[in-house]
CSV table of C-alpha atoms in Angstrom, one decimal:
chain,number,residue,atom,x,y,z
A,247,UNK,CA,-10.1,-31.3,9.6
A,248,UNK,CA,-8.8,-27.9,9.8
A,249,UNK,CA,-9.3,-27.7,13.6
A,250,UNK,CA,-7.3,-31.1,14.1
A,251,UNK,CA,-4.1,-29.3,12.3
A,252,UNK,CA,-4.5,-26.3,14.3
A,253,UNK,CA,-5.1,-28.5,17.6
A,254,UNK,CA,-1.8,-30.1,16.6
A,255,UNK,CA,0.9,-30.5,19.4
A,256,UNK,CA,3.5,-29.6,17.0
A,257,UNK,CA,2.1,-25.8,16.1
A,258,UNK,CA,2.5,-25.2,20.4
A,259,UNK,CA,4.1,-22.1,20.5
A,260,UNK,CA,3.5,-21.0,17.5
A,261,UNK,CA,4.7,-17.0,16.3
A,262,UNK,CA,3.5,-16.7,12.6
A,263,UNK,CA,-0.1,-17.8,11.3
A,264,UNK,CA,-1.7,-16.2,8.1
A,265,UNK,CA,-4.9,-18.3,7.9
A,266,UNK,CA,-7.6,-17.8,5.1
A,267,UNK,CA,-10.1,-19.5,3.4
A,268,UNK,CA,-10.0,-17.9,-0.1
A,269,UNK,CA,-12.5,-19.8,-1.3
A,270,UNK,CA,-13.8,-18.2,-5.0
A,271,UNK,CA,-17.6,-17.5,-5.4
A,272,UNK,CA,-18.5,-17.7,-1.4
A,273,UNK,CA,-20.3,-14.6,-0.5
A,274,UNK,CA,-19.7,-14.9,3.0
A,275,UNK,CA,-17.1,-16.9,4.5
A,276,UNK,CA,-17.4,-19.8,6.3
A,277,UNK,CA,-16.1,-19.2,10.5
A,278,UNK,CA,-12.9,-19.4,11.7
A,279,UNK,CA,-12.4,-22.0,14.1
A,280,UNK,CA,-11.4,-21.1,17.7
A,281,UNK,CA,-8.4,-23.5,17.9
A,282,UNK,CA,-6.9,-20.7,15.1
A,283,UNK,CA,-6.8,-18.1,18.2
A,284,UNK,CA,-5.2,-20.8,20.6
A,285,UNK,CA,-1.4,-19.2,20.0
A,286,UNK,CA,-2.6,-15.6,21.5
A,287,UNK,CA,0.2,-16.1,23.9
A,288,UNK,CA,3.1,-16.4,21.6
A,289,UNK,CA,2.1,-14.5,18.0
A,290,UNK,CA,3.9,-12.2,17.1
A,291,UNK,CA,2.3,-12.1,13.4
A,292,UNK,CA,-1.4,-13.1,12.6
A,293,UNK,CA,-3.2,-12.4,9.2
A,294,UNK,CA,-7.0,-13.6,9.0
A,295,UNK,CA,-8.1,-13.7,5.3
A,296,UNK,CA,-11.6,-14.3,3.9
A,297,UNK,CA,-13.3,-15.8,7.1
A,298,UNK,CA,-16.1,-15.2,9.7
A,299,UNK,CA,-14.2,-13.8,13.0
A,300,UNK,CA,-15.5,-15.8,16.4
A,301,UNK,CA,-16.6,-12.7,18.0
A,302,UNK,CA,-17.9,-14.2,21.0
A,303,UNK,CA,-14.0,-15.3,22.4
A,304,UNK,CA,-12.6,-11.6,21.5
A,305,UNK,CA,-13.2,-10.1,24.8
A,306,UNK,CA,-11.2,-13.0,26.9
A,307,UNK,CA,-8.4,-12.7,23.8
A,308,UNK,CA,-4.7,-11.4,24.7
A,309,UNK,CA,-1.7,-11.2,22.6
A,310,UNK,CA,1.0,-9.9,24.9
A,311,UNK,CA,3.9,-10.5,21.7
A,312,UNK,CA,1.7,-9.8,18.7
A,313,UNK,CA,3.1,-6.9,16.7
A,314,UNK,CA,1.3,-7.1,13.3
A,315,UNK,CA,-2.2,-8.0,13.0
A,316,UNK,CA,-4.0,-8.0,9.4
A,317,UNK,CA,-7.7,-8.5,8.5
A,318,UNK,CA,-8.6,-8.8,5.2
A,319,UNK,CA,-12.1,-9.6,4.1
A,320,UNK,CA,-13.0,-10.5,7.3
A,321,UNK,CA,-16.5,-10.6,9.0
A,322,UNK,CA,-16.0,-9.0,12.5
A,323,UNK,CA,-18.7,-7.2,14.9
A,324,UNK,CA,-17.7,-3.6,16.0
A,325,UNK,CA,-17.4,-4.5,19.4
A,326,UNK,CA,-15.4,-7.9,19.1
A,327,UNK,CA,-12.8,-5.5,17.1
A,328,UNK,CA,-12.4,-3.2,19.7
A,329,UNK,CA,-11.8,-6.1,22.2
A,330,UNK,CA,-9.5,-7.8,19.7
A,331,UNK,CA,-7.2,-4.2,19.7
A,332,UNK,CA,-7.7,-4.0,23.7
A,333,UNK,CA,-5.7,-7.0,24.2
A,334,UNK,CA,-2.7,-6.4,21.3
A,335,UNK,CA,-0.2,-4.4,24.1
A,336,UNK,CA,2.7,-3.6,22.0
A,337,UNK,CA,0.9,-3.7,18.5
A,338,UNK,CA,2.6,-1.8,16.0
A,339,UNK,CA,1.4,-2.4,12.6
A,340,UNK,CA,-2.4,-2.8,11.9
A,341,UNK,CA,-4.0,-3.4,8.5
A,342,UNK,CA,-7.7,-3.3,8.2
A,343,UNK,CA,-8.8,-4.2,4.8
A,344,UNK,CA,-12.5,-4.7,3.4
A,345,UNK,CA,-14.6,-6.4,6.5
A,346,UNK,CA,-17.7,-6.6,7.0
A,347,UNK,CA,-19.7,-5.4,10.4
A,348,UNK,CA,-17.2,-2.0,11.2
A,349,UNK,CA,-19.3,1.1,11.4
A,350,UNK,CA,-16.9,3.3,13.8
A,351,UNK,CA,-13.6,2.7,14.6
A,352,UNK,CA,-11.8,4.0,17.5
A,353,UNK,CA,-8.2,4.1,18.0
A,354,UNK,CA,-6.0,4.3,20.9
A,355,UNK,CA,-2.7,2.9,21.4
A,356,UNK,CA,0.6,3.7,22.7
A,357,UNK,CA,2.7,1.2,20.5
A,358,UNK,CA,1.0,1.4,17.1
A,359,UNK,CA,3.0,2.7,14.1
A,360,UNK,CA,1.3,2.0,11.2
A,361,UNK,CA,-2.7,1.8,9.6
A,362,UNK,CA,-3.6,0.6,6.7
A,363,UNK,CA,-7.7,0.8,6.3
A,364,UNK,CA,-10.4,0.6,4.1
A,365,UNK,CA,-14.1,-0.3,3.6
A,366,UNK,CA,-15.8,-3.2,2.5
A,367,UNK,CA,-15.2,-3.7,-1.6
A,368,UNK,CA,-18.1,-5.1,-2.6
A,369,UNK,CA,-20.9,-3.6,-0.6
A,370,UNK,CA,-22.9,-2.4,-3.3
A,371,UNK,CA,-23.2,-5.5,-5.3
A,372,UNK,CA,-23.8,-7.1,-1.9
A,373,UNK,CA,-26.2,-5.0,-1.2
A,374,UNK,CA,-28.3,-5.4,-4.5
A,375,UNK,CA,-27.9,-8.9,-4.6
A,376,UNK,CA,-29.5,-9.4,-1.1
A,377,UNK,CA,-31.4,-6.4,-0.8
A,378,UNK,CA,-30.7,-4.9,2.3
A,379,UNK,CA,-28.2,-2.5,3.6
A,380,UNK,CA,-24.9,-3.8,4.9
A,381,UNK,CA,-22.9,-2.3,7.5
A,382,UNK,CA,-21.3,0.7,5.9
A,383,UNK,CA,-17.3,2.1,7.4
A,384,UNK,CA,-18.0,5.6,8.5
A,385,UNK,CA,-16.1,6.7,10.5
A,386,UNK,CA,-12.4,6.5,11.6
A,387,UNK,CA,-11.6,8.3,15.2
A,388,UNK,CA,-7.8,8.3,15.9
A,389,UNK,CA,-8.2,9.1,19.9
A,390,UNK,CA,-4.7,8.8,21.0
A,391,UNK,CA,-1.5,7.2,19.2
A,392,UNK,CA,1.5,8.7,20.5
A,393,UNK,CA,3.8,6.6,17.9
A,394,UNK,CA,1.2,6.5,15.2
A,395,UNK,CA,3.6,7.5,12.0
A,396,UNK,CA,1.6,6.5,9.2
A,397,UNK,CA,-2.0,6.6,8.4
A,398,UNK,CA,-3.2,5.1,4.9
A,399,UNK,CA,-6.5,5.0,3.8
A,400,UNK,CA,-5.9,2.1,0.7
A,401,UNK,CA,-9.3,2.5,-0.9
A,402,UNK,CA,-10.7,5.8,-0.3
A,403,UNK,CA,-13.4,5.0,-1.9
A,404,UNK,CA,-14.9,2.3,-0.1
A,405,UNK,CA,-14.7,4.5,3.1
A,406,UNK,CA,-14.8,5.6,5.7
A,407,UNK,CA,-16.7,9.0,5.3
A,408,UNK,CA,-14.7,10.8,8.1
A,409,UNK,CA,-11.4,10.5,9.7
A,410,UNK,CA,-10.5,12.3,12.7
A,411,UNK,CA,-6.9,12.3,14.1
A,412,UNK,CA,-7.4,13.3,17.8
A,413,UNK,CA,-3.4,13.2,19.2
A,414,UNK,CA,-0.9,11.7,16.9
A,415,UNK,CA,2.0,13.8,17.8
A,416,UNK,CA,4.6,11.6,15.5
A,417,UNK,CA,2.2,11.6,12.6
A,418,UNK,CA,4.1,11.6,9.1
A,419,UNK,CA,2.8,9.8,6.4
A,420,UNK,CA,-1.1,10.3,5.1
A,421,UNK,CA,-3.1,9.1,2.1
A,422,UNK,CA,-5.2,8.3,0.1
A,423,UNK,CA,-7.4,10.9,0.1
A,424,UNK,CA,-10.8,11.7,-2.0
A,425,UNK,CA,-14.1,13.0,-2.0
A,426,UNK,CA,-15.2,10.1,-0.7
A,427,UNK,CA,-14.1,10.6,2.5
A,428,UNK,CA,-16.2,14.0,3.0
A,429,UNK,CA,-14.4,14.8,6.6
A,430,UNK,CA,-10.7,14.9,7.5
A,431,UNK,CA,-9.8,16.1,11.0
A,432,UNK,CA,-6.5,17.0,12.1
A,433,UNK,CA,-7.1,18.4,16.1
A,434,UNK,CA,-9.4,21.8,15.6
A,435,UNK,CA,-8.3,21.7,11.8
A,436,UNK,CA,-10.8,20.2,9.6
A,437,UNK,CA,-11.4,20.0,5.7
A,438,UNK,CA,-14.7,19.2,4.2
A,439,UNK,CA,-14.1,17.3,0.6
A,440,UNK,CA,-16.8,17.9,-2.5
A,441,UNK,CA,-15.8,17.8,-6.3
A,442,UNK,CA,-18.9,19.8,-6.6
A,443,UNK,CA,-18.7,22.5,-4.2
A,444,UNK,CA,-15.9,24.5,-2.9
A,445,UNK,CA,-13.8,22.8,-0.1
A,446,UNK,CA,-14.4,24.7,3.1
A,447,UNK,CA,-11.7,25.0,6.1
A,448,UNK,CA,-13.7,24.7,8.9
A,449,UNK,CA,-11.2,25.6,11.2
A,450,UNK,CA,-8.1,27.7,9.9
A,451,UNK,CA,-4.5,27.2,11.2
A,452,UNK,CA,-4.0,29.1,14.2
A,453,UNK,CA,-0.1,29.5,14.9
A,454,UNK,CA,-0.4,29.9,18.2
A,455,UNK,CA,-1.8,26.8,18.7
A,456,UNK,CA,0.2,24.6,16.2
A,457,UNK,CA,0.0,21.3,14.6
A,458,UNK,CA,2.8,19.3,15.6
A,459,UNK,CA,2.6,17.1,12.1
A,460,UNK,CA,3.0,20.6,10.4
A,461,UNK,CA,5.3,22.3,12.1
A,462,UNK,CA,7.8,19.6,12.7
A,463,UNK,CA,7.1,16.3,9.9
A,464,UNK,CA,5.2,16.6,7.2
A,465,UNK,CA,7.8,16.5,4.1
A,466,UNK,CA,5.8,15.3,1.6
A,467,UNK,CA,2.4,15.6,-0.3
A,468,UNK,CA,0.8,14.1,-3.4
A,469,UNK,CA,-2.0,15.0,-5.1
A,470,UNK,CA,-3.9,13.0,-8.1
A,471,UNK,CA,-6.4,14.3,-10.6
A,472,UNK,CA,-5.5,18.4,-9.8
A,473,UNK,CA,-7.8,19.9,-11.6
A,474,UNK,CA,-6.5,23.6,-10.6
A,475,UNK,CA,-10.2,24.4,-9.3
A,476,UNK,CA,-11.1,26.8,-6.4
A,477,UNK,CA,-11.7,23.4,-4.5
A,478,UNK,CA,-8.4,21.8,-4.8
A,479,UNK,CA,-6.2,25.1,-4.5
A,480,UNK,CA,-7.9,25.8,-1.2
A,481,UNK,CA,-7.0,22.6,0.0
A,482,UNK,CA,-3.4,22.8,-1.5
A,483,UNK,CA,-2.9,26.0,-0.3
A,484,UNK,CA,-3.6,25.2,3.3
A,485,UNK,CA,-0.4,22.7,3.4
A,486,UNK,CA,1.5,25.1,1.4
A,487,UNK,CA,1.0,28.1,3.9
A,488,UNK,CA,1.5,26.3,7.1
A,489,UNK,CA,3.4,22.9,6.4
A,490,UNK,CA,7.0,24.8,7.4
A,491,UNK,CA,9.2,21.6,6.5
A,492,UNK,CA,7.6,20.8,3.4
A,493,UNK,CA,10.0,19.4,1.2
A,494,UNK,CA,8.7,18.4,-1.8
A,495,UNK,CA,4.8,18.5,-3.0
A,496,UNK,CA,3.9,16.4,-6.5
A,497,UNK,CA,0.7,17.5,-8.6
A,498,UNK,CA,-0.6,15.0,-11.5
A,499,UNK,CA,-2.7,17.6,-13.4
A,500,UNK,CA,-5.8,16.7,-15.3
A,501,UNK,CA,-6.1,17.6,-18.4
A,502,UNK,CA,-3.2,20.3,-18.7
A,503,UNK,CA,-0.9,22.1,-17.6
A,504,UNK,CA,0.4,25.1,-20.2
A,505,UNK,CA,2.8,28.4,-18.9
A,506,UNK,CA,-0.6,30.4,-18.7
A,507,UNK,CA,-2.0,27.4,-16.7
A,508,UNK,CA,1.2,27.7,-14.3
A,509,UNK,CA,1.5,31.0,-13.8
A,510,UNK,CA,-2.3,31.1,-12.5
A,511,UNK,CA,-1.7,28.3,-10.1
A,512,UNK,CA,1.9,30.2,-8.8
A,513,UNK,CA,-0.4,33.0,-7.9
A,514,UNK,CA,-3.5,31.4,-6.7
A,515,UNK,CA,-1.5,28.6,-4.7
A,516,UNK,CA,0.4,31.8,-3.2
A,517,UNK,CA,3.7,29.9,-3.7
A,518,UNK,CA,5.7,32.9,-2.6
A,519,UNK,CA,4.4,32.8,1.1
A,520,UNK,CA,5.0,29.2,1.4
A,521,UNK,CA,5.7,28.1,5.0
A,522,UNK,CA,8.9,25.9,4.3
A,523,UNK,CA,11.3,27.7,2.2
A,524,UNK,CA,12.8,24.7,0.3
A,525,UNK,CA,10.0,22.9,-0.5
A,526,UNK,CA,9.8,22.4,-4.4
A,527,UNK,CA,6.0,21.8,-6.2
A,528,UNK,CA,5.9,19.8,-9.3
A,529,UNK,CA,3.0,19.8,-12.0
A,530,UNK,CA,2.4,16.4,-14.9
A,531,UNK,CA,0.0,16.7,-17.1
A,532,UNK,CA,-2.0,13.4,-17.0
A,533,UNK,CA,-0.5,11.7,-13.9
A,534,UNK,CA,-2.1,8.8,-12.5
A,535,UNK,CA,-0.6,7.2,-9.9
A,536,UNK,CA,-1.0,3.4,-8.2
A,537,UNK,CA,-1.7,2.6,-4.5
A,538,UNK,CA,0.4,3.1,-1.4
A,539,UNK,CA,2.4,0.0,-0.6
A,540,UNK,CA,1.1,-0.2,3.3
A,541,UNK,CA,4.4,-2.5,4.0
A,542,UNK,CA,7.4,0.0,2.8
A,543,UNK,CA,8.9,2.0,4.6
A,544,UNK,CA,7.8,5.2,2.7
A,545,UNK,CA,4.5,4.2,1.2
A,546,UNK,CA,4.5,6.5,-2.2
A,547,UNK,CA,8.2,5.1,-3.2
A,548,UNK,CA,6.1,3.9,-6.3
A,549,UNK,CA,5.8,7.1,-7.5
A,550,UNK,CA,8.5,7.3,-9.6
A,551,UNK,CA,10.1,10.6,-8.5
A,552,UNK,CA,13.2,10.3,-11.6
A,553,UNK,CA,10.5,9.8,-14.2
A,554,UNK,CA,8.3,12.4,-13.0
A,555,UNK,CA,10.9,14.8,-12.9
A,556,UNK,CA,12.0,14.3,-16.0
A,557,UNK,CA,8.8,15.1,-17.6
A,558,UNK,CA,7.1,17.6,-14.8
A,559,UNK,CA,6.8,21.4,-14.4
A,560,UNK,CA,8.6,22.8,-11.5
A,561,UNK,CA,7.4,25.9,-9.5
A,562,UNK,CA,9.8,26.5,-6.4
């Protein structure tokens, strides 16, 4: 029935399709029908919810118009994926949320602007119910994206384990980050994430071979649960010392944050070297913060910034 309405004359030409299944209590979805990929030529926006990609028509697949693509909940093959992304040519928004059957994924594009990404969100329950070990979202590789602006990780914790950003000169927006994601690359500049262990620079910031994204975008940072610990200044500090047009940096501070507290983090944070003379740094005791909206323009515009003022700690 569902392939009939998609075969339908009256969808030729077709330049928005958002098809899912949904269906409640299905552990794995049932396939999407090839007649749902039969308006490559003219999307220009395609979301696939809840359903079982055909992997064997990805590699002949071209979408010369499409400029947003969305997976959600969808059960892809590695490969299929990377043919899928071969044949978007001026794709500039991507959103990769909790599929199945992505190990490693590799981008390189010269139109993309935006990535939203994130593992599969129910892989452990999967995995005890069936007993066998899915597919688990590793790794995230970043190869070249001369537009890439943002790059949004919306579940952190559901993966991948390491994200490495090659060349993404225009770079500006990042986050979420958390332990769970135990590598973050920037070029030769790579952090190493552990609550229990003391975060280690691999590489440190060499000026004379600079970091675009910190010498010349990145404005703004927030950081959840700030405990004040070696492990998070260390990774504070690094932006701090080197980000020179930081303009503002938001700390939600777990459990407190008194004028002993304060004065401790001005010294160990080194706030008076800081690489961007303007940039402000704000501390709230207890600040938990929502999600990234992937589809705004800046992603952390939830965050309040008139309430949190109103109640925060400034060190400038």
């Amino acid at each position: 029935m569902v392939d009939g309405w998609l075969r339908s004359p009256a969808l030729t030409g077709l330049r928005e399709i958002w098809f899912s299944y949904a269906t409640e209590g299905e552990q794995w979805p049932p396939p999407m029908p090839p007649s749902a990929l039969r308006f490559a030529a003219t999307l220009c926006v395609a979301k696939f919810d809840y359903c079982e990609f055909p992997n064997e028509v990805a590699p002949s697949l071209k979408f010369p118009n499409l400029r947003e693509l969305s997976l959600v909940k969808v059960t892809i093959a590695e490969d299929a994926l990377h043919s899928l992304l071969a044949g978007c040519y001026v794709l500039e928004i991507l959103l990769l949320d909790g599929n199945h059957g992505i190990g490693r994924l590799r981008i390189s594009s010269p139109t993309l602007r935006s990535i939203g990404f994130s593992g599969p969100w129910e892989e452990k329950e999967e995995e005890e119910e069936e007993g066998s070990e899915a597919i688990k979202f590793q790794e995230l590789d970043v190869e070249d994206a001369p537009r890439l602006e943002k790059l949004l990780p919306l579940y952190p914790d559901d993966g991948p384990a390491a994200i490495r950003v090659m060349r993404a000169p225009k770079l500006e927006t990042v986050g979420l980050l958390s332990a769970a994601i135990s590598k973050l690359e920037f070029g030769t500049t790579a952090f190493q994430f552990n609550r229990l262990k003391t975060m280690k620079n691999a590489r440190t910031y060499k000026s004379w071979v600079p970091i675009e994204c910190l010498e010349l975008h990145l404005k703004k940072i927030v950081v959840n649960d700030y405990r004040g610990m070696r492990a998070d200044v260390d990774f504070a500090k690094f932006f701090i010392l080197n980000a020179k047009v930081l303009k503002e940096m938001y700390f939600g501070v777990v459990p407190s944050c008194n004028d002993k507290w304060m004065a401790n983090q001005r010294r160990r944070l080194q706030l008076d070297n800081k690489a961007s003379p303007g940039a402000r740094f704000a501390f709230e005791s207890g600040a938990r913060n929502s999600l990234p909206k992937f589809g705004k323009e800046d992603p952390f515009e939830w965050f309040g910034q008139e309430y949190f003022f109103r109640f925060a700690r400034m060190l400038d």
